[in-house]
Short mmCIF file of C-alpha atoms in Angstrom, two decimals:
data_model
loop_
_atom_site.label_atom_id
_atom_site.label_comp_id
_atom_site.label_asym_id
_atom_site.label_seq_id
_atom_site.Cartn_x
_atom_site.Cartn_y
_atom_site.Cartn_z
CA GLU B 239 -0.14 0.01 0.09
CA VAL B 240 1.38 3.56 -0.78
CA GLN B 241 1.96 5.49 1.99
CA LEU B 242 3.22 9.21 2.01
CA VAL B 243 3.31 10.84 5.29
CA GLU B 244 4.43 14.46 5.37
CA SER B 245 5.85 16.29 8.63
CA GLY B 246 7.14 19.39 9.60
CA GLY B 247 4.43 21.92 9.29
CA GLY B 248 3.97 24.25 12.07
CA LEU B 249 3.64 28.21 12.91
CA VAL B 250 6.22 30.48 11.62
CA ARG B 251 6.47 34.33 11.57
CA PRO B 252 6.50 36.06 8.41
CA GLY B 253 9.60 36.11 6.65
CA GLY B 254 10.65 32.76 8.29
CA SER B 255 11.61 29.61 7.10
CA LEU B 256 10.29 26.05 7.35
CA ARG B 257 11.27 22.63 6.14
CA LEU B 258 8.45 19.86 4.97
CA SER B 259 9.42 16.30 4.93
CA CYS B 260 7.44 13.31 3.12
CA ALA B 261 8.53 9.65 4.20
CA ALA B 262 7.32 7.37 1.31
CA SER B 263 6.66 3.58 1.61
CA GLY B 264 4.90 0.87 -0.53
CA PHE B 265 6.15 1.80 -3.79
CA ASN B 266 9.43 2.19 -5.71
CA PHE B 267 10.16 5.69 -4.60
CA SER B 268 13.44 5.91 -6.57
CA ILE B 269 11.52 5.89 -9.89
CA SER B 270 8.75 8.00 -9.13
CA SER B 271 8.34 11.96 -9.92
CA MET B 272 6.66 13.59 -7.00
CA ASN B 273 5.30 16.91 -5.93
CA TRP B 274 4.02 19.23 -3.40
CA VAL B 275 0.46 20.64 -3.67
CA ARG B 276 -1.18 23.09 -1.43
CA GLN B 277 -4.46 24.08 -0.08
CA ALA B 278 -5.01 27.50 1.56
CA PRO B 279 -7.89 27.29 4.13
CA GLY B 280 -11.26 27.03 2.44
CA LYS B 281 -9.54 27.29 -1.14
CA GLY B 282 -8.98 25.06 -4.00
CA LEU B 283 -5.69 22.99 -4.71
CA GLU B 284 -2.51 24.68 -6.08
CA TRP B 285 0.32 22.69 -7.51
CA VAL B 286 3.86 24.08 -5.83
CA SER B 287 6.57 22.07 -7.29
CA SER B 288 7.69 18.89 -8.80
CA ILE B 289 10.81 16.63 -8.94
CA SER B 290 11.70 14.29 -11.11
CA SER B 291 12.92 10.66 -9.94
CA ARG B 292 16.61 11.46 -10.15
CA SER B 293 16.42 15.07 -9.31
CA THR B 294 17.08 15.84 -13.04
CA TYR B 295 14.00 18.25 -13.51
CA LEU B 296 12.88 20.60 -11.15
CA ASN B 297 9.70 22.69 -11.57
CA TYR B 298 8.12 25.25 -9.49
CA ALA B 299 4.70 27.57 -9.56
CA ASP B 300 5.78 31.08 -10.06
CA SER B 301 4.03 32.19 -6.52
CA VAL B 302 6.94 30.16 -5.14
CA LYS B 303 9.98 30.15 -7.69
CA GLY B 304 13.04 31.74 -5.85
CA ARG B 305 11.62 31.03 -2.23
CA PHE B 306 11.02 27.23 -2.22
CA THR B 307 13.15 24.63 -3.02
CA ILE B 308 12.17 20.96 -3.55
CA SER B 309 14.93 18.09 -3.05
CA ARG B 310 14.58 14.39 -2.49
CA ASP B 311 16.57 11.23 -1.00
CA ASN B 312 16.03 8.19 -2.75
CA ALA B 313 18.33 6.28 -0.54
CA GLU B 314 15.82 7.65 2.44
CA ASN B 315 12.77 7.29 0.40
CA SER B 316 12.08 10.98 1.24
CA LEU B 317 10.93 13.97 -0.32
CA TYR B 318 11.49 17.73 1.02
CA LEU B 319 10.28 20.99 0.60
CA LEU B 320 12.53 24.04 2.04
CA MET B 321 10.41 27.13 2.43
CA ASN B 322 12.05 30.58 2.86
CA SER B 323 10.48 34.05 3.12
CA LEU B 324 7.33 32.68 4.12
CA SER B 325 4.29 35.08 3.68
CA ALA B 326 0.61 34.79 5.10
CA GLU B 327 -0.42 33.89 1.73
CA ASP B 328 1.54 30.59 2.13
CA THR B 329 -0.57 29.67 4.61
CA ALA B 330 -1.89 26.13 3.89
CA VAL B 331 -2.21 22.47 4.10
CA TYR B 332 0.74 21.00 1.91
CA TYR B 333 0.14 17.47 0.24
CA CYS B 334 3.12 15.16 -0.75
CA VAL B 335 1.84 13.60 -4.16
CA ARG B 336 2.90 10.69 -6.24
CA ASP B 337 3.04 11.80 -10.04
CA THR B 338 2.28 8.70 -12.38
CA TRP B 339 1.31 8.65 -16.07
CA ARG B 340 -2.27 8.62 -14.77
CA GLY B 341 -2.09 12.02 -12.78
CA PHE B 342 -1.60 12.41 -9.26
CA ASP B 343 -2.51 9.13 -7.79
CA SER B 344 -1.37 8.94 -4.43
CA TRP B 345 -1.78 11.91 -1.92
CA GLY B 346 -0.26 11.96 1.61
CA GLN B 347 -2.46 13.54 4.74
CA GLY B 348 -1.18 16.85 4.46
CA ALA B 349 0.94 19.15 6.79
CA LEU B 350 -0.51 22.40 7.77
CA VAL B 351 1.93 25.68 7.62
CA SER B 352 0.34 28.58 9.39
CA VAL B 353 2.45 32.00 8.67
CA SER B 354 1.45 34.56 11.22
CA SER B 355 3.07 37.00 13.49
CA GLU O 299 0.40 28.70 -17.51
CA ILE O 300 -2.91 26.83 -18.73
CA VAL O 301 -5.91 28.03 -16.87
CA LEU O 302 -8.93 25.79 -16.08
CA THR O 303 -12.50 27.09 -15.51
CA GLN O 304 -14.90 24.95 -14.08
CA SER O 305 -18.45 25.32 -13.97
CA PRO O 306 -20.66 25.54 -12.08
CA GLY O 307 -19.13 26.36 -8.95
CA THR O 308 -21.66 24.84 -6.87
CA LEU O 309 -24.14 22.23 -7.86
CA SER O 310 -27.17 21.18 -6.04
CA LEU O 311 -28.79 17.94 -6.90
CA SER O 312 -30.49 15.05 -5.03
CA PRO O 313 -29.30 11.41 -4.50
CA GLY O 314 -30.17 9.50 -7.39
CA GLU O 315 -29.82 12.50 -9.90
CA ARG O 316 -27.20 12.80 -12.70
CA ALA O 317 -24.45 15.47 -12.14
CA THR O 318 -22.53 16.89 -15.11
CA LEU O 319 -19.59 18.81 -14.23
CA SER O 320 -17.58 21.00 -16.96
CA CYS O 321 -13.68 22.18 -17.26
CA ARG O 322 -12.75 24.76 -19.66
CA ALA O 323 -8.83 25.20 -20.31
CA SER O 324 -7.47 28.34 -21.62
CA GLN O 325 -5.88 26.44 -24.31
CA SER O 326 -6.01 22.70 -26.10
CA VAL O 327 -4.78 20.02 -23.67
CA GLY O 328 -3.87 16.71 -24.61
CA ARG O 329 -6.49 14.14 -23.13
CA THR O 330 -3.70 12.10 -21.66
CA TYR O 331 -2.94 14.74 -19.32
CA VAL O 332 -6.46 15.57 -17.78
CA ALA O 333 -7.62 14.02 -14.61
CA TRP O 334 -10.26 14.77 -12.31
CA TYR O 335 -9.97 14.45 -8.44
CA LEU O 336 -12.46 14.28 -5.56
CA GLN O 337 -12.23 15.74 -2.08
CA ARG O 338 -14.33 15.04 0.69
CA PRO O 339 -14.48 17.31 3.71
CA GLY O 340 -11.43 16.55 5.94
CA GLN O 341 -9.78 14.19 3.56
CA SER O 342 -6.95 14.45 1.06
CA PRO O 343 -8.01 14.41 -2.68
CA ARG O 344 -8.63 11.33 -4.60
CA LEU O 345 -7.59 10.41 -8.31
CA LEU O 346 -11.32 9.76 -10.22
CA ILE O 347 -10.56 9.90 -13.61
CA TYR O 348 -7.01 9.84 -15.71
CA GLY O 349 -6.58 10.46 -19.34
CA ALA O 350 -10.05 12.44 -19.56
CA SER O 351 -11.91 9.21 -19.35
CA ASN O 352 -10.64 6.24 -17.45
CA ARG O 353 -11.35 5.53 -14.19
CA ALA O 354 -8.83 4.89 -11.34
CA THR O 355 -8.72 2.06 -9.32
CA GLY O 356 -11.58 1.35 -7.19
CA ILE O 357 -13.73 3.98 -8.58
CA PRO O 358 -17.55 2.97 -9.49
CA ASP O 359 -18.67 3.08 -13.10
CA ARG O 360 -21.18 5.94 -12.16
CA PHE O 361 -18.19 7.90 -12.78
CA SER O 362 -17.38 8.64 -16.55
CA GLY O 363 -15.30 11.64 -17.96
CA SER O 364 -15.28 12.78 -21.56
CA GLY O 365 -14.22 15.55 -23.62
CA SER O 366 -10.99 16.94 -25.68
CA GLY O 367 -9.12 20.10 -26.58
CA THR O 368 -10.58 22.72 -24.26
CA ASP O 369 -13.67 21.21 -23.14
CA PHE O 370 -13.85 18.11 -20.59
CA THR O 371 -16.75 16.85 -18.70
CA LEU O 372 -17.33 14.75 -15.81
CA THR O 373 -20.33 12.81 -15.13
CA ILE O 374 -22.05 10.99 -12.13
CA SER O 375 -24.84 9.04 -13.52
CA SER O 376 -26.98 8.43 -10.37
CA LEU O 377 -25.62 10.15 -7.15
CA GLU O 378 -24.85 8.43 -4.05
CA PRO O 379 -24.46 10.10 -0.78
CA GLU O 380 -20.88 9.63 -0.63
CA ASP O 381 -20.35 11.65 -3.72
CA PHE O 382 -21.58 14.78 -2.42
CA ALA O 383 -17.81 16.51 -2.02
CA VAL O 384 -15.65 18.81 -4.27
CA TYR O 385 -14.50 17.88 -7.62
CA TYR O 386 -11.28 19.37 -9.33
CA CYS O 387 -10.20 19.09 -12.92
CA GLN O 388 -6.40 19.14 -13.65
CA GLN O 389 -4.08 19.20 -16.42
CA PHE O 390 -0.57 18.09 -15.76
CA GLY O 391 1.60 19.10 -18.59
CA SER O 392 4.81 20.65 -17.81
CA SER O 393 3.18 22.94 -14.90
CA PRO O 394 0.23 21.26 -13.87
CA THR O 395 -2.95 23.71 -13.02
CA PHE O 396 -6.12 22.75 -11.21
CA GLY O 397 -9.50 24.19 -11.72
CA GLN O 398 -10.89 26.24 -8.96
CA GLY O 399 -13.49 23.39 -7.98
CA THR O 400 -16.88 22.48 -8.08
CA LYS O 401 -18.90 21.75 -4.95
CA LEU O 402 -21.50 19.08 -5.37
CA GLU O 403 -24.11 19.77 -2.65
CA ILE O 404 -27.21 17.96 -1.57
CA LYS O 405 -30.25 19.72 -2.44
#
């Protein structure tokens, strides 16, 4: 069974930084493309970033480009999102998502990031 | 960026009725790269339809998808109580985008 478990969420002050982690299990993580998708309170889904299986291709939404960095450790079956220069607009639940040819077929339970003074 | 516009924003129907949800893209999208997701309150989204018309694993056959180019449709043939939720369309080309969602509520 595919499992994606996010951690590292919490309350951070504007301008601060936070690093999210996602522990993957139940599938061959090292050959899977992965994504971060976020959802602000009461709002829709927003794709944030993607990373190919060997970290060759990285992609970011314009809203986070230059502030967020996606990375992965295939030996540890882990996905990361380093978030810098956070603002209130970044407040959201952040989902770790597996990417296949079918689309985003597996989602974690999400990690809440709250940016507030 | 490809913008996806879903309509209606909210759809009020009764169990047993047929639901038709629309997703329009700002430019043509290959069918392979169109998906639909369901999100129930307090839950993570779940893949429903991929490749515009293929049901994901475990999805009942009352759900169907169709469309091509810029216009895509999700149809639920006969609504069950658990179908009342929010539905999102997505294109997952080079930079994925989601529609703003359609909330399907009980009338």
